[in-house]
């Protein structure tokens, strides 16, 4: 290994010396599990869990530390130019984005999302009324919690809220079959929007996927991709993996783009006019209450039995989130 001439090797970190202790890995991984579980269901925000766990500011700092300049420096350090490959210099750039923390957190989030989407995939086929009734309750209770924390004192803020509600209400009324017809472009956009929202306290990324009609679609796609990977290990065909990977990879790429673009725009909007931005985001939650109803209507229709199951599951979902809010979440939107 060689180093760049303008760097003092003694000032560069070593990989072994930078690795956090096992206890820190486990703690961050468990926080990621909780965030992923929250992100996997509409109405609950992974960003809220990060806020509760005390890692929200660290997460935002790590994400915003990923800049074009840092990416260029990282790859330049690994390129055989300017004196040779500088592995320790490249690694120092990774440490600037808190790489060990991000790896442990993302591993926990990914594990939880795979598990939750598997459950959702099965429930959407077997008991859609119970699943989307539960989601309706989560969304409704989430709207109550957020509205309670929101202060609106100008016509501009009211207008932002009305626009947010109308967008969510009309978009969530689009049928699932029509949303599926959007192809990979819609999947990419859903990834941009959904993943961006996942890091915002109080706003659920999965909720936005439901609004866009992509929640069940992506849950199914991820389950099929995981099944194909498992089958490949046991001798299954490679074609199944490549086919099922397309929507998943498209969503992930969209998510990465959104994480470093839309998420920054939202943060700047919060800095520019916090209350109007929050009014818009909270109104999205209220307008999205239409989405679970549309899902059930399309899948099974509303008979008396279905309506009873839907309402009962909604009550369970609402109680669950309100209890969570009562015991764990003290969310002040003005401090987000």
Short mmCIF file of C-alpha atoms in Angstrom, two decimals:
data_model
loop_
_atom_site.label_atom_id
_atom_site.label_comp_id
_atom_site.label_asym_id
_atom_site.label_seq_id
_atom_site.Cartn_x
_atom_site.Cartn_y
_atom_site.Cartn_z
CA UNK A 1 0.00 0.00 0.00
CA UNK A 2 1.20 3.49 -0.80
CA UNK A 3 -0.05 6.80 0.47
CA UNK A 4 -0.56 10.21 -1.05
CA UNK A 5 2.44 12.48 -0.51
CA UNK A 6 0.32 15.22 1.06
CA UNK A 7 -0.96 12.95 3.82
CA UNK A 8 0.79 12.08 7.06
CA UNK A 9 0.23 8.31 7.54
CA UNK A 10 0.41 8.71 11.32
CA UNK A 11 -2.67 10.94 11.23
CA UNK A 12 -4.80 8.39 9.37
CA UNK A 13 -7.02 5.94 11.28
CA UNK A 14 -6.55 2.19 11.25
CA UNK A 15 -9.47 -0.08 10.44
CA UNK A 16 -8.99 -2.25 13.51
CA UNK A 17 -8.70 0.73 15.85
CA UNK A 18 -11.89 2.31 14.53
CA UNK A 19 -14.17 -0.71 15.00
CA UNK A 20 -16.64 -0.05 17.84
CA UNK A 21 -17.12 -2.62 20.64
CA UNK A 22 -19.56 -5.48 20.20
CA UNK A 23 -22.02 -3.92 22.65
CA UNK A 24 -22.27 -0.79 20.48
CA UNK A 25 -22.80 -2.94 17.38
CA UNK A 26 -25.62 -4.87 19.04
CA UNK A 27 -27.29 -1.72 20.39
CA UNK A 28 -27.23 0.00 17.00
CA UNK A 29 -28.43 -3.18 15.26
CA UNK A 30 -31.38 -3.44 17.70
CA UNK A 31 -32.27 0.21 17.09
CA UNK A 32 -32.18 -0.59 13.38
CA UNK A 33 -34.53 -3.53 13.96
CA UNK A 34 -37.00 -1.23 15.71
CA UNK A 35 -36.68 1.41 12.98
CA UNK A 36 -37.16 -1.18 10.23
CA UNK A 37 -40.21 -2.64 11.96
CA UNK A 38 -41.67 0.86 12.25
CA UNK A 39 -40.83 1.71 8.65
CA UNK A 40 -42.52 -1.48 7.50
CA UNK A 41 -45.98 -0.47 8.72
CA UNK A 42 -47.91 2.68 7.74
CA UNK A 43 -48.54 5.24 10.43
CA UNK A 44 -45.36 4.55 12.39
CA UNK A 45 -42.15 6.37 11.51
CA UNK A 46 -38.66 4.94 11.73
CA UNK A 47 -37.46 8.50 12.21
CA UNK A 48 -39.55 8.72 15.37
CA UNK A 49 -37.90 5.56 16.70
CA UNK A 50 -34.48 7.08 15.94
CA UNK A 51 -35.54 10.20 17.83
CA UNK A 52 -36.65 8.14 20.82
CA UNK A 53 -33.47 6.07 20.80
CA UNK A 54 -31.32 9.18 20.74
CA UNK A 55 -29.62 8.49 17.39
CA UNK A 56 -31.63 10.81 15.13
CA UNK A 57 -29.10 13.65 15.01
CA UNK A 58 -26.28 11.15 14.46
CA UNK A 59 -28.22 9.56 11.59
CA UNK A 60 -28.91 12.90 9.90
CA UNK A 61 -25.28 13.95 10.37
CA UNK A 62 -24.08 10.71 8.75
CA UNK A 63 -26.43 11.10 5.78
CA UNK A 64 -25.61 14.75 5.18
CA UNK A 65 -21.89 13.90 5.42
CA UNK A 66 -22.21 11.96 2.16
CA UNK A 67 -21.33 14.67 -0.34
CA UNK A 68 -20.13 14.57 -3.97
CA UNK A 69 -16.74 15.84 -2.86
CA UNK A 70 -16.32 13.08 -0.30
CA UNK A 71 -17.36 10.44 -2.83
CA UNK A 72 -14.79 11.77 -5.31
CA UNK A 73 -12.05 11.76 -2.66
CA UNK A 74 -12.93 8.21 -1.66
CA UNK A 75 -12.63 6.80 -5.17
CA UNK A 76 -9.60 8.94 -5.95
CA UNK A 77 -7.82 7.49 -2.92
CA UNK A 78 -8.46 3.99 -4.27
CA UNK A 79 -7.28 4.88 -7.77
CA UNK A 80 -3.65 4.18 -8.74
CA UNK A 81 -2.92 7.88 -9.33
CA UNK A 82 -1.32 10.75 -7.40
CA UNK A 83 1.26 8.53 -5.78
CA UNK A 84 -0.66 5.24 -5.60
CA UNK A 85 -3.57 3.59 -3.84
CA UNK A 86 -4.28 5.08 -0.42
CA UNK A 87 -6.48 2.58 1.42
CA UNK A 88 -6.22 4.30 4.79
CA UNK A 89 -7.05 7.64 3.21
CA UNK A 90 -10.14 6.13 1.57
CA UNK A 91 -11.14 4.55 4.86
CA UNK A 92 -10.81 7.90 6.63
CA UNK A 93 -13.44 9.27 4.26
CA UNK A 94 -15.76 6.42 5.28
CA UNK A 95 -15.22 7.26 8.93
CA UNK A 96 -16.35 10.81 8.20
CA UNK A 97 -19.81 9.43 7.36
CA UNK A 98 -19.84 7.26 10.53
CA UNK A 99 -19.64 4.08 8.44
CA UNK A 100 -19.69 1.54 11.28
CA UNK A 101 -22.83 3.11 12.75
CA UNK A 102 -24.54 3.16 9.35
CA UNK A 103 -23.61 -0.47 8.60
CA UNK A 104 -25.03 -1.75 11.88
CA UNK A 105 -28.15 0.42 11.61
CA UNK A 106 -28.86 -0.52 7.97
CA UNK A 107 -28.35 -4.21 8.78
CA UNK A 108 -31.00 -3.98 11.50
CA UNK A 109 -33.41 -2.02 9.30
CA UNK A 110 -33.00 -4.44 6.39
CA UNK A 111 -33.55 -7.48 8.60
CA UNK A 112 -36.74 -6.05 10.05
CA UNK A 113 -38.08 -4.89 6.69
CA UNK A 114 -37.63 -8.36 5.19
CA UNK A 115 -39.52 -9.94 8.11
CA UNK A 116 -42.32 -7.35 8.13
CA UNK A 117 -42.83 -7.45 4.38
CA UNK A 118 -43.08 -11.25 4.53
CA UNK A 119 -45.88 -10.94 7.08
CA UNK A 120 -47.59 -8.24 5.00
CA UNK A 121 -47.29 -10.32 1.83
CA UNK A 122 -49.05 -13.27 3.46
CA UNK A 123 -51.67 -11.15 5.25
CA UNK A 124 -52.53 -9.16 2.10
CA UNK A 125 -53.46 -12.45 0.41
CA UNK A 126 -55.13 -14.22 3.32
CA UNK A 127 -56.75 -11.48 5.43
CA UNK A 128 -56.70 -8.13 3.56
CA UNK A 129 -59.56 -6.68 5.63
CA UNK A 130 -57.67 -7.26 8.88
CA UNK A 131 -54.36 -6.04 7.46
CA UNK A 132 -55.63 -2.81 5.96
CA UNK A 133 -58.04 -2.25 8.83
CA UNK A 134 -55.03 -2.39 11.15
CA UNK A 135 -53.21 0.04 8.89
CA UNK A 136 -56.23 2.36 8.87
CA UNK A 137 -56.15 2.45 12.67
CA UNK A 138 -52.42 3.14 12.71
CA UNK A 139 -52.78 5.98 10.21
CA UNK A 140 -55.79 7.49 11.99
CA UNK A 141 -54.08 7.43 15.38
CA UNK A 142 -50.89 8.77 13.84
CA UNK A 143 -52.88 11.65 12.36
CA UNK A 144 -54.37 12.41 15.79
CA UNK A 145 -50.94 12.41 17.44
CA UNK A 146 -49.42 14.62 14.75
CA UNK A 147 -52.35 17.05 14.62
CA UNK A 148 -52.16 17.41 18.39
CA UNK A 149 -48.51 18.45 18.06
CA UNK A 150 -49.07 20.82 15.12
CA UNK A 151 -49.59 24.55 15.46
CA UNK A 152 -51.09 26.42 12.48
CA UNK A 153 -51.41 30.19 12.69
CA UNK A 154 -51.39 31.56 9.14
CA UNK A 155 -53.35 31.21 5.92
CA UNK A 156 -50.21 30.00 4.13
CA UNK A 157 -49.86 27.11 6.57
CA UNK A 158 -53.55 26.28 6.15
CA UNK A 159 -53.12 26.34 2.37
CA UNK A 160 -50.12 24.01 2.60
CA UNK A 161 -52.21 21.61 4.67
CA UNK A 162 -55.10 21.69 2.20
CA UNK A 163 -52.74 20.97 -0.70
CA UNK A 164 -51.16 18.07 1.19
CA UNK A 165 -54.56 16.58 2.03
CA UNK A 166 -55.87 16.86 -1.52
CA UNK A 167 -52.74 15.30 -3.01
CA UNK A 168 -52.88 12.33 -0.63
CA UNK A 169 -56.65 11.91 -0.96
CA UNK A 170 -56.72 11.85 -4.75
CA UNK A 171 -53.51 9.87 -5.28
CA UNK A 172 -54.52 7.24 -2.72
CA UNK A 173 -57.78 6.77 -4.61
CA UNK A 174 -55.93 5.41 -7.66
CA UNK A 175 -56.59 1.69 -8.03
CA UNK A 176 -53.80 -0.77 -7.34
CA UNK A 177 -53.96 -2.10 -10.89
CA UNK A 178 -53.52 1.40 -12.29
CA UNK A 179 -50.57 2.00 -9.96
CA UNK A 180 -48.96 -1.27 -11.05
CA UNK A 181 -49.19 -0.04 -14.61
CA UNK A 182 -46.75 2.73 -13.74
CA UNK A 183 -43.88 0.31 -14.32
CA UNK A 184 -40.36 0.73 -13.00
CA UNK A 185 -40.50 4.52 -13.24
CA UNK A 186 -43.18 4.59 -10.55
CA UNK A 187 -41.22 2.07 -8.47
CA UNK A 188 -38.16 4.33 -8.69
CA UNK A 189 -40.22 7.38 -7.66
CA UNK A 190 -41.82 5.42 -4.82
CA UNK A 191 -38.35 4.52 -3.58
CA UNK A 192 -37.27 8.17 -3.70
CA UNK A 193 -40.30 9.36 -1.74
CA UNK A 194 -40.70 6.41 0.61
CA UNK A 195 -37.12 6.13 1.82
CA UNK A 196 -36.84 9.91 2.19
CA UNK A 197 -39.87 9.96 4.46
CA UNK A 198 -38.56 7.08 6.57
CA UNK A 199 -35.98 9.35 8.21
CA UNK A 200 -38.51 12.07 9.09
CA UNK A 201 -39.99 11.79 12.60
CA UNK A 202 -43.76 11.40 12.50
CA UNK A 203 -44.05 10.74 8.75
CA UNK A 204 -44.23 7.11 7.67
CA UNK A 205 -42.47 6.04 4.47
CA UNK A 206 -44.76 3.03 4.18
CA UNK A 207 -47.74 5.38 4.38
CA UNK A 208 -46.48 7.21 1.29
CA UNK A 209 -46.04 3.88 -0.49
CA UNK A 210 -49.68 3.11 0.24
CA UNK A 211 -50.68 6.51 -1.15
CA UNK A 212 -48.77 5.69 -4.33
CA UNK A 213 -50.32 2.21 -4.53
CA UNK A 214 -46.88 0.58 -4.22
CA UNK A 215 -46.94 -0.83 -0.68
CA UNK A 216 -48.40 -4.26 -1.38
CA UNK A 217 -46.57 -4.42 -4.70
CA UNK A 218 -43.15 -3.85 -3.13
CA UNK A 219 -43.90 -6.16 -0.18
CA UNK A 220 -44.68 -8.91 -2.66
CA UNK A 221 -41.65 -8.10 -4.81
CA UNK A 222 -39.28 -8.24 -1.84
CA UNK A 223 -40.77 -11.53 -0.61
CA UNK A 224 -40.41 -13.07 -4.07
CA UNK A 225 -36.81 -11.84 -4.31
CA UNK A 226 -35.91 -13.36 -0.93
CA UNK A 227 -37.60 -16.64 -1.93
CA UNK A 228 -35.60 -16.67 -5.18
CA UNK A 229 -32.34 -16.12 -3.27
CA UNK A 230 -33.15 -18.96 -0.88
CA UNK A 231 -34.05 -21.22 -3.82
CA UNK A 232 -30.77 -20.30 -5.54
CA UNK A 233 -28.79 -21.46 -2.50
CA UNK A 234 -30.60 -24.80 -2.65
CA UNK A 235 -30.03 -25.23 -6.40
CA UNK A 236 -32.77 -23.07 -7.91
CA UNK A 237 -32.45 -21.19 -11.21
CA UNK A 238 -30.51 -17.94 -11.46
CA UNK A 239 -33.16 -16.48 -13.77
CA UNK A 240 -35.65 -16.22 -10.91
CA UNK A 241 -33.21 -14.11 -8.91
CA UNK A 242 -32.44 -11.72 -11.76
CA UNK A 243 -36.12 -11.34 -12.65
CA UNK A 244 -37.34 -10.69 -9.10
CA UNK A 245 -34.36 -8.42 -8.38
CA UNK A 246 -35.36 -5.81 -10.96
CA UNK A 247 -38.13 -4.02 -9.00
CA UNK A 248 -36.25 -4.40 -5.71
CA UNK A 249 -33.02 -2.91 -7.09
CA UNK A 250 -34.98 -0.15 -8.83
CA UNK A 251 -36.66 0.73 -5.54
CA UNK A 252 -33.35 0.71 -3.65
CA UNK A 253 -31.65 2.93 -6.24
CA UNK A 254 -34.60 5.33 -6.09
CA UNK A 255 -34.35 5.27 -2.31
CA UNK A 256 -30.66 6.18 -2.37
CA UNK A 257 -31.32 9.03 -4.79
CA UNK A 258 -34.18 10.29 -2.64
CA UNK A 259 -32.17 9.95 0.56
CA UNK A 260 -29.58 12.39 -0.72
CA UNK A 261 -31.95 14.71 -2.62
CA UNK A 262 -35.58 14.80 -1.46
CA UNK A 263 -34.61 14.32 2.17
CA UNK A 264 -32.32 17.35 1.94
CA UNK A 265 -35.06 19.38 0.25
CA UNK A 266 -37.49 18.53 3.03
CA UNK A 267 -34.94 19.46 5.66
CA UNK A 268 -34.34 22.82 3.93
CA UNK A 269 -38.09 23.35 3.68
CA UNK A 270 -38.34 22.74 7.41
CA UNK A 271 -35.64 25.33 7.99
CA UNK A 272 -37.32 27.81 5.62
CA UNK A 273 -40.91 27.49 6.86
CA UNK A 274 -41.17 24.73 9.46
CA UNK A 275 -44.85 25.00 10.27
CA UNK A 276 -46.06 25.17 6.67
CA UNK A 277 -43.91 22.16 5.73
CA UNK A 278 -45.15 20.19 8.71
CA UNK A 279 -48.75 21.17 7.93
CA UNK A 280 -48.26 19.77 4.42
CA UNK A 281 -46.67 16.53 5.70
CA UNK A 282 -49.27 15.95 8.42
CA UNK A 283 -52.09 16.63 5.95
CA UNK A 284 -50.65 13.84 3.78
CA UNK A 285 -51.28 11.46 6.67
CA UNK A 286 -54.89 12.58 7.04
CA UNK A 287 -55.59 12.34 3.31
CA UNK A 288 -54.03 8.88 3.17
CA UNK A 289 -56.86 7.42 5.28
CA UNK A 290 -58.60 6.76 1.98
CA UNK A 291 -55.89 4.32 0.83
CA UNK A 292 -56.64 1.30 3.10
CA UNK A 293 -60.35 1.61 2.30
CA UNK A 294 -59.63 1.53 -1.44
CA UNK A 295 -57.35 -1.51 -0.98
CA UNK A 296 -60.03 -3.52 0.82
CA UNK A 297 -62.74 -2.44 -1.62
CA UNK A 298 -60.63 -3.68 -4.54
CA UNK A 299 -59.54 -6.95 -2.96
CA UNK A 300 -62.68 -8.25 -1.24
CA UNK A 301 -65.36 -5.55 -1.19
CA UNK A 302 -67.18 -4.30 1.92
CA UNK A 303 -69.74 -6.81 3.18
CA UNK A 304 -71.01 -6.69 6.76
CA UNK A 305 -68.45 -9.24 7.94
CA UNK A 306 -65.61 -7.46 6.15
CA UNK A 307 -66.65 -4.11 7.63
CA UNK A 308 -66.74 -5.57 11.16
CA UNK A 309 -63.28 -7.11 10.69
CA UNK A 310 -61.96 -3.86 9.23
CA UNK A 311 -63.27 -1.74 12.11
CA UNK A 312 -62.06 -4.21 14.77
CA UNK A 313 -58.58 -4.36 13.28
CA UNK A 314 -58.59 -0.57 12.98
CA UNK A 315 -59.39 -0.24 16.67
CA UNK A 316 -56.47 -2.54 17.51
CA UNK A 317 -54.12 -0.53 15.30
CA UNK A 318 -55.25 2.78 16.80
CA UNK A 319 -54.90 1.54 20.37
CA UNK A 320 -51.46 0.12 19.59
CA UNK A 321 -50.14 3.44 18.28
CA UNK A 322 -51.79 5.53 20.99
CA UNK A 323 -50.30 3.29 23.68
CA UNK A 324 -46.91 3.63 22.00
CA UNK A 325 -47.37 7.39 21.98
CA UNK A 326 -48.45 7.43 25.61
CA UNK A 327 -45.53 5.41 26.95
CA UNK A 328 -42.70 6.05 24.54
CA UNK A 329 -43.19 8.98 22.21
CA UNK A 330 -43.13 12.60 23.30
CA UNK A 331 -42.98 14.12 19.86
CA UNK A 332 -42.73 17.87 19.60
CA UNK A 333 -42.78 18.71 15.91
CA UNK A 334 -41.37 22.17 16.53
CA UNK A 335 -38.16 20.54 17.78
CA UNK A 336 -37.74 18.13 14.86
#
